[in-house]
Short mmCIF file of C-alpha atoms in Angstrom, two decimals:
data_model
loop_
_atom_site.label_atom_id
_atom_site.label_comp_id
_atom_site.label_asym_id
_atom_site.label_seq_id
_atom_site.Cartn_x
_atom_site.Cartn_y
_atom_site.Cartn_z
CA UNK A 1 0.00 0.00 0.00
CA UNK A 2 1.34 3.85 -0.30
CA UNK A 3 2.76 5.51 2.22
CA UNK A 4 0.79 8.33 4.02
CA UNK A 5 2.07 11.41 4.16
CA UNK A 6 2.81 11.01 8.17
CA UNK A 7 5.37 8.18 6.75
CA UNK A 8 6.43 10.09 3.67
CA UNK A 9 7.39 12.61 6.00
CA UNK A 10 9.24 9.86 8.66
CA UNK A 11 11.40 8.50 5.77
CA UNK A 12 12.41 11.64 4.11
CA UNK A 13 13.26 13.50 7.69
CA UNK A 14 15.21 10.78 8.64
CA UNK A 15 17.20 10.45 5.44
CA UNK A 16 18.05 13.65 5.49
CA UNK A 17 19.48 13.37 9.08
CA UNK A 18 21.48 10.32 7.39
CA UNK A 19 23.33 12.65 4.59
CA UNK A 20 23.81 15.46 7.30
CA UNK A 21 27.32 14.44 7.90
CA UNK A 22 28.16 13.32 4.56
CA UNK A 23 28.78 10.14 5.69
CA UNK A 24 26.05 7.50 4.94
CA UNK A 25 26.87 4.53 7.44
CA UNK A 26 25.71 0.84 7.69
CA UNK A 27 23.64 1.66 10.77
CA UNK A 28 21.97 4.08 8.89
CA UNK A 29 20.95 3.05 5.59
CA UNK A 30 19.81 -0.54 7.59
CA UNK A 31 17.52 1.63 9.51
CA UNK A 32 15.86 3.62 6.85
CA UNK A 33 15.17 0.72 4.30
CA UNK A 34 14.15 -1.03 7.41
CA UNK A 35 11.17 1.50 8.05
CA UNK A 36 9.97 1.05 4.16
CA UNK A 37 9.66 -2.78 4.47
CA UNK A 38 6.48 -3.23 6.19
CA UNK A 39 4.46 -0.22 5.27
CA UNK A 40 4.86 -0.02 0.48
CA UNK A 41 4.66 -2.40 -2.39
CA UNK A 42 7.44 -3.39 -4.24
CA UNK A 43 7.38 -0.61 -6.34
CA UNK A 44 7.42 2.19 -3.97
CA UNK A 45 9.65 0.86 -1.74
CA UNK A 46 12.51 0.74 -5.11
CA UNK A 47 11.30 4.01 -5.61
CA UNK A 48 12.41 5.06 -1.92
CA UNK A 49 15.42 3.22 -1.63
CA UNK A 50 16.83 4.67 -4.88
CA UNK A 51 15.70 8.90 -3.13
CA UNK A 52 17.42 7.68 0.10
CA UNK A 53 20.67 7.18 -1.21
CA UNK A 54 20.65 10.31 -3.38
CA UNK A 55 20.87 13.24 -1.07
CA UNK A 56 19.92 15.93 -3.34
CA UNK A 57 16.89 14.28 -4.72
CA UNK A 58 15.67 13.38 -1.13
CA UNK A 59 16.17 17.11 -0.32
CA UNK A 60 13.99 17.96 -3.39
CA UNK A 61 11.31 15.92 -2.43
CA UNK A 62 11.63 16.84 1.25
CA UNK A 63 10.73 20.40 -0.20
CA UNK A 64 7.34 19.49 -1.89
CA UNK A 65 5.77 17.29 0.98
CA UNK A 66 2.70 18.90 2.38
CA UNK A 67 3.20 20.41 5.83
CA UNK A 68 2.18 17.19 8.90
CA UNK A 69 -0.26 18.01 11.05
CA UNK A 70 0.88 19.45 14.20
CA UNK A 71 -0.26 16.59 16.36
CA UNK A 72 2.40 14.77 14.35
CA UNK A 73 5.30 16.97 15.29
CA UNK A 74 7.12 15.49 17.79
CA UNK A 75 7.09 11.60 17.12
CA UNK A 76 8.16 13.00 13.42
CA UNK A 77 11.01 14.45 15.19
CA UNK A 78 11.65 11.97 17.58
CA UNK A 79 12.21 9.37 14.26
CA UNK A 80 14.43 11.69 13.01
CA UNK A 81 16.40 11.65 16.54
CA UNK A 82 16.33 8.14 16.78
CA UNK A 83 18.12 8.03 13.23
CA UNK A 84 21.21 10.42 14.32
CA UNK A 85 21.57 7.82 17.03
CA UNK A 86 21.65 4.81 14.43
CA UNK A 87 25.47 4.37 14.42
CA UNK A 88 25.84 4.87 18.09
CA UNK A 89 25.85 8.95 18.52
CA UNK A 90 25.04 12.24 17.15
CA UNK A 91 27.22 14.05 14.96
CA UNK A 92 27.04 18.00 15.41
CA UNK A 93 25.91 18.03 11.38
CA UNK A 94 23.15 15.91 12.46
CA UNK A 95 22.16 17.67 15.48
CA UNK A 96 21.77 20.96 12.93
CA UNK A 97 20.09 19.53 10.67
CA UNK A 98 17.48 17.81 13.08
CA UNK A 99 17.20 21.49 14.54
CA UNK A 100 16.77 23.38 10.59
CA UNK A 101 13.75 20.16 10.72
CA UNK A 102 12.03 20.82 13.58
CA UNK A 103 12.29 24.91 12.56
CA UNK A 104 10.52 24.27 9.66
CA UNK A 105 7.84 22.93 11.88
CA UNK A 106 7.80 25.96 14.28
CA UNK A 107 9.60 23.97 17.20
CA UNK A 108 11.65 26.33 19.44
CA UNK A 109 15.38 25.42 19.95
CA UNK A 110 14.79 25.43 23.37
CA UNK A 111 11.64 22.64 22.93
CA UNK A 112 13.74 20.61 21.16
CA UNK A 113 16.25 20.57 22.88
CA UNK A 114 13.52 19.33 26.04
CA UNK A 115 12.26 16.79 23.78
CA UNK A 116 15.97 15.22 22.98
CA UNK A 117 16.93 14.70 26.47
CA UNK A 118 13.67 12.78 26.83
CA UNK A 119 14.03 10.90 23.61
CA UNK A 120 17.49 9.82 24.33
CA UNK A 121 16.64 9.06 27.76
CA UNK A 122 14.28 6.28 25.81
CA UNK A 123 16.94 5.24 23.05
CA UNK A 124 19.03 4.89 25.86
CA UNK A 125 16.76 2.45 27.73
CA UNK A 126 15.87 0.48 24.90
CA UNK A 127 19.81 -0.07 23.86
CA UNK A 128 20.29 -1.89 27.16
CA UNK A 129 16.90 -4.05 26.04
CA UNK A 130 18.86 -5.12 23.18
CA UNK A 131 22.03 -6.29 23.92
CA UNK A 132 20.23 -8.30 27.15
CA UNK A 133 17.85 -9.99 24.66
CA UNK A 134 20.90 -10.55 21.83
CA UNK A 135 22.98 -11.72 24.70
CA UNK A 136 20.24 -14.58 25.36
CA UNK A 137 20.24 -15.35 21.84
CA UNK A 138 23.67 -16.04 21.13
CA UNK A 139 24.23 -18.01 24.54
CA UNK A 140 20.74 -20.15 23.97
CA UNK A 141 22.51 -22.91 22.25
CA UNK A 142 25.66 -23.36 25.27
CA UNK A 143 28.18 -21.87 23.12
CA UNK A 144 29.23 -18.36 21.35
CA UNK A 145 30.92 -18.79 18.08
CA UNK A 146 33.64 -16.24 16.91
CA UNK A 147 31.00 -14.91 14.32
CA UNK A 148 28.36 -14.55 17.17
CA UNK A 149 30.35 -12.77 19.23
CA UNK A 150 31.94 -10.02 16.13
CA UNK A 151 28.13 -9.69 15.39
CA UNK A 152 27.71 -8.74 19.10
CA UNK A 153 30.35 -6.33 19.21
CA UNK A 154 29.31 -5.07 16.31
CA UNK A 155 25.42 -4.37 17.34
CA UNK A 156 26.72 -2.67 20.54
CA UNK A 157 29.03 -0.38 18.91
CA UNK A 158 25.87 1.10 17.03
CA UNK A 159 23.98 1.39 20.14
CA UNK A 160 23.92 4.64 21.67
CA UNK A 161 26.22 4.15 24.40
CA UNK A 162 28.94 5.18 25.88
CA UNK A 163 32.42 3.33 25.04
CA UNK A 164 32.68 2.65 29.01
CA UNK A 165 29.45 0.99 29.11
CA UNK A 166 29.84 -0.99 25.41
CA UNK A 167 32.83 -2.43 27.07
CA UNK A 168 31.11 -3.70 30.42
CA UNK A 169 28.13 -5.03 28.62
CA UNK A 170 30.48 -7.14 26.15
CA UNK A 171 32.58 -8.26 28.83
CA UNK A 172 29.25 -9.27 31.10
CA UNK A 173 26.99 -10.24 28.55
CA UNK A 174 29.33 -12.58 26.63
CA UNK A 175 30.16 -14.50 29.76
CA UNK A 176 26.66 -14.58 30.93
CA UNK A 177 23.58 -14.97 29.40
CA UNK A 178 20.52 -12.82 30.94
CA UNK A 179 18.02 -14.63 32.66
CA UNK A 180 15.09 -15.86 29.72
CA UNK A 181 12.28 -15.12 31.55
CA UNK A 182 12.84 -11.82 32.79
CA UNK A 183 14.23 -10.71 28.95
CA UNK A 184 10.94 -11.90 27.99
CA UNK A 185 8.67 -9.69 30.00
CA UNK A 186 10.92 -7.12 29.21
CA UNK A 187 10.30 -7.45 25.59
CA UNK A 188 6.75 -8.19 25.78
CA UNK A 189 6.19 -4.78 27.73
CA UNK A 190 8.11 -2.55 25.16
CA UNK A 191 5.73 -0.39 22.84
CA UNK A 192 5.23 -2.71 19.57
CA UNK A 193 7.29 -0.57 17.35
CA UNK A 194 10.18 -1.23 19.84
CA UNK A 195 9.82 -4.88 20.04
CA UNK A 196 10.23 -5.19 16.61
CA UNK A 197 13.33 -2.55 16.45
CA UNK A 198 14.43 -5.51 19.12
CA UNK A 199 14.21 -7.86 16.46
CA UNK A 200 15.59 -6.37 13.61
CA UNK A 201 18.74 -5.67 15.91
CA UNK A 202 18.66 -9.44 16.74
CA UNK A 203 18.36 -11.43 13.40
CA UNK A 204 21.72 -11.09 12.24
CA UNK A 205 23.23 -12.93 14.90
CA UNK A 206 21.04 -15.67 13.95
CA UNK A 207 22.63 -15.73 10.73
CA UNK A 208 26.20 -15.57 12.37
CA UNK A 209 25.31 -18.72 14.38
CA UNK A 210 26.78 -22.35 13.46
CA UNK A 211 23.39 -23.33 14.49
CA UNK A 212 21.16 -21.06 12.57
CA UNK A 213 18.12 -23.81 12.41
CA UNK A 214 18.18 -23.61 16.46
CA UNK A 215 19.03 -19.68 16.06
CA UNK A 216 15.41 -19.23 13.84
CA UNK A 217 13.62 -21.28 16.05
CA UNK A 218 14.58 -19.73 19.27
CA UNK A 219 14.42 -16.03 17.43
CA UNK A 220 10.65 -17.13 16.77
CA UNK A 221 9.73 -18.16 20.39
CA UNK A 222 11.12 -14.79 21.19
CA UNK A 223 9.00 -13.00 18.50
CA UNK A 224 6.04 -14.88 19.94
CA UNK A 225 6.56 -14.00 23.71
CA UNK A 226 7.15 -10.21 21.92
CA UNK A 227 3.43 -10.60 20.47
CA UNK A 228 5.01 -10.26 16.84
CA UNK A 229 3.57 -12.21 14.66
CA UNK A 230 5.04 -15.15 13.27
CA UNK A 231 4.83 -14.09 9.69
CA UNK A 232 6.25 -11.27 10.20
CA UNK A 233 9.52 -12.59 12.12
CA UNK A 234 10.17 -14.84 9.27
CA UNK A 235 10.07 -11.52 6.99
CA UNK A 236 12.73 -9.79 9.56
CA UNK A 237 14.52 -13.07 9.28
CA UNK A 238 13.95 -12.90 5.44
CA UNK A 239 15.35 -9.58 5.11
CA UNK A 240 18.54 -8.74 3.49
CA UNK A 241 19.16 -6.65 6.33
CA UNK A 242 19.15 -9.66 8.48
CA UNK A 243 22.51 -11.29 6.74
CA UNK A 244 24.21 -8.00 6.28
#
């Protein structure tokens, strides 16, 4: 189906916070054709994918979208936020460019800057989430293989975290697996949009397992217990994003 013009707006905010620094990483471009797989057809998302990755165009088409409404402000922004965070922090090109956004949408500076404390505050939280739940996966079959635990390292260096706590969390985390039950309720309680963030992170440590068949099948009791359903872990699985 199309995209409304809430998520037209989502996609080309956030790819624009992706060019800001002139430097269009992994993290990035994984999270912005990521956002386009569940919502267009085939067609539009090609159509998406090929503006994302050409910075002027998605600037010209950024300048013809229709205002949002103004009840759509701040999650809009927020989006945006969470996308400077994608490879782990905020670059000072993406912090201006996030605040030249949220002018064009008559949001103070100062308001901003209120809503980013709060909004990292949350990115923050849910980064922790993550690495507890991709710790349990990579431990669930009693071993970590080398490629498990490079895929590890990598998803925590594009968490936003400090070094200081990436560094305690690998050293923790690969040594000792989270308890299952309690990373389950804490899954289960995130907002749905987070839960499946979660599982995006996860599936490429499935694919880094020796074991993927007992990888999928524990990623898919997880998606359950996360209320996701099933056909729609197999497409995360599915994903090129999930092998890259």
């Amino acid at each position: 189906m199309p995209l409304t013009p809430e998520q037209e707006w989502i996609i080309a905010a956030c790819g624009l916070i992706a060019h800001a620094d002139g430097d269009l990483s992994p993290g990035e471009s994984d999270q912005m054709l990521a956002m386009l797989d569940e919502h267009v057809t085939p067609e539009e998302h090609q159509r998406w994918a090929a503006l994302l990755v050409d910075g002027p165009a998605l600037t010209r088409a950024f300048a013809e979208l229709p205002p949002p409404l103004p009840a759509f402000t701040e999650p809009l922004l927020e989006k945006a936020w969470t996308m400077a965070l994608a490879d782990g922090h905020a670059s000072d090109a993406e912090l201006h460019k996030l605040e030249q956004i949220a002018d064009e949408l008559g949001i103070s500076a100062g308001e901003l800057a209120g809503w980013r404390r709060q909004w990292t505050e949350h990115a923050v939280e849910l980064a922790e989430h993550t690495a507890a739940f991709a710790a349990v996966l990579i431990h669930h079959d009693g071993t970590i293989d080398p490629d498990e635990a490079t895929q590890f390292r990598a998803l925590l260096d594009r968490l936003p975290l400090g070094e200081h706590r990436r560094d305690q969390l690998a050293a923790s985390l690969l040594s000792n697996a989270p308890a299952l039950d309690h990373v389950g309720a804490s899954l289960a309680a995130l907002p749905r949009e987070r839960r499946i963030s979660v599982l995006r992170s996860l599936a490429p440590l499935v694919a880094a397992s020796s074991r993927a068949d007992l990888g999928r099948a524990f990623f898919l009791d997880l998606a359950r217990t996360a209320a996701i359903p099933v056909e729609q872990a197999v497409a995360i699985l599915a994903s090129p994003l999930a092998t890259a």
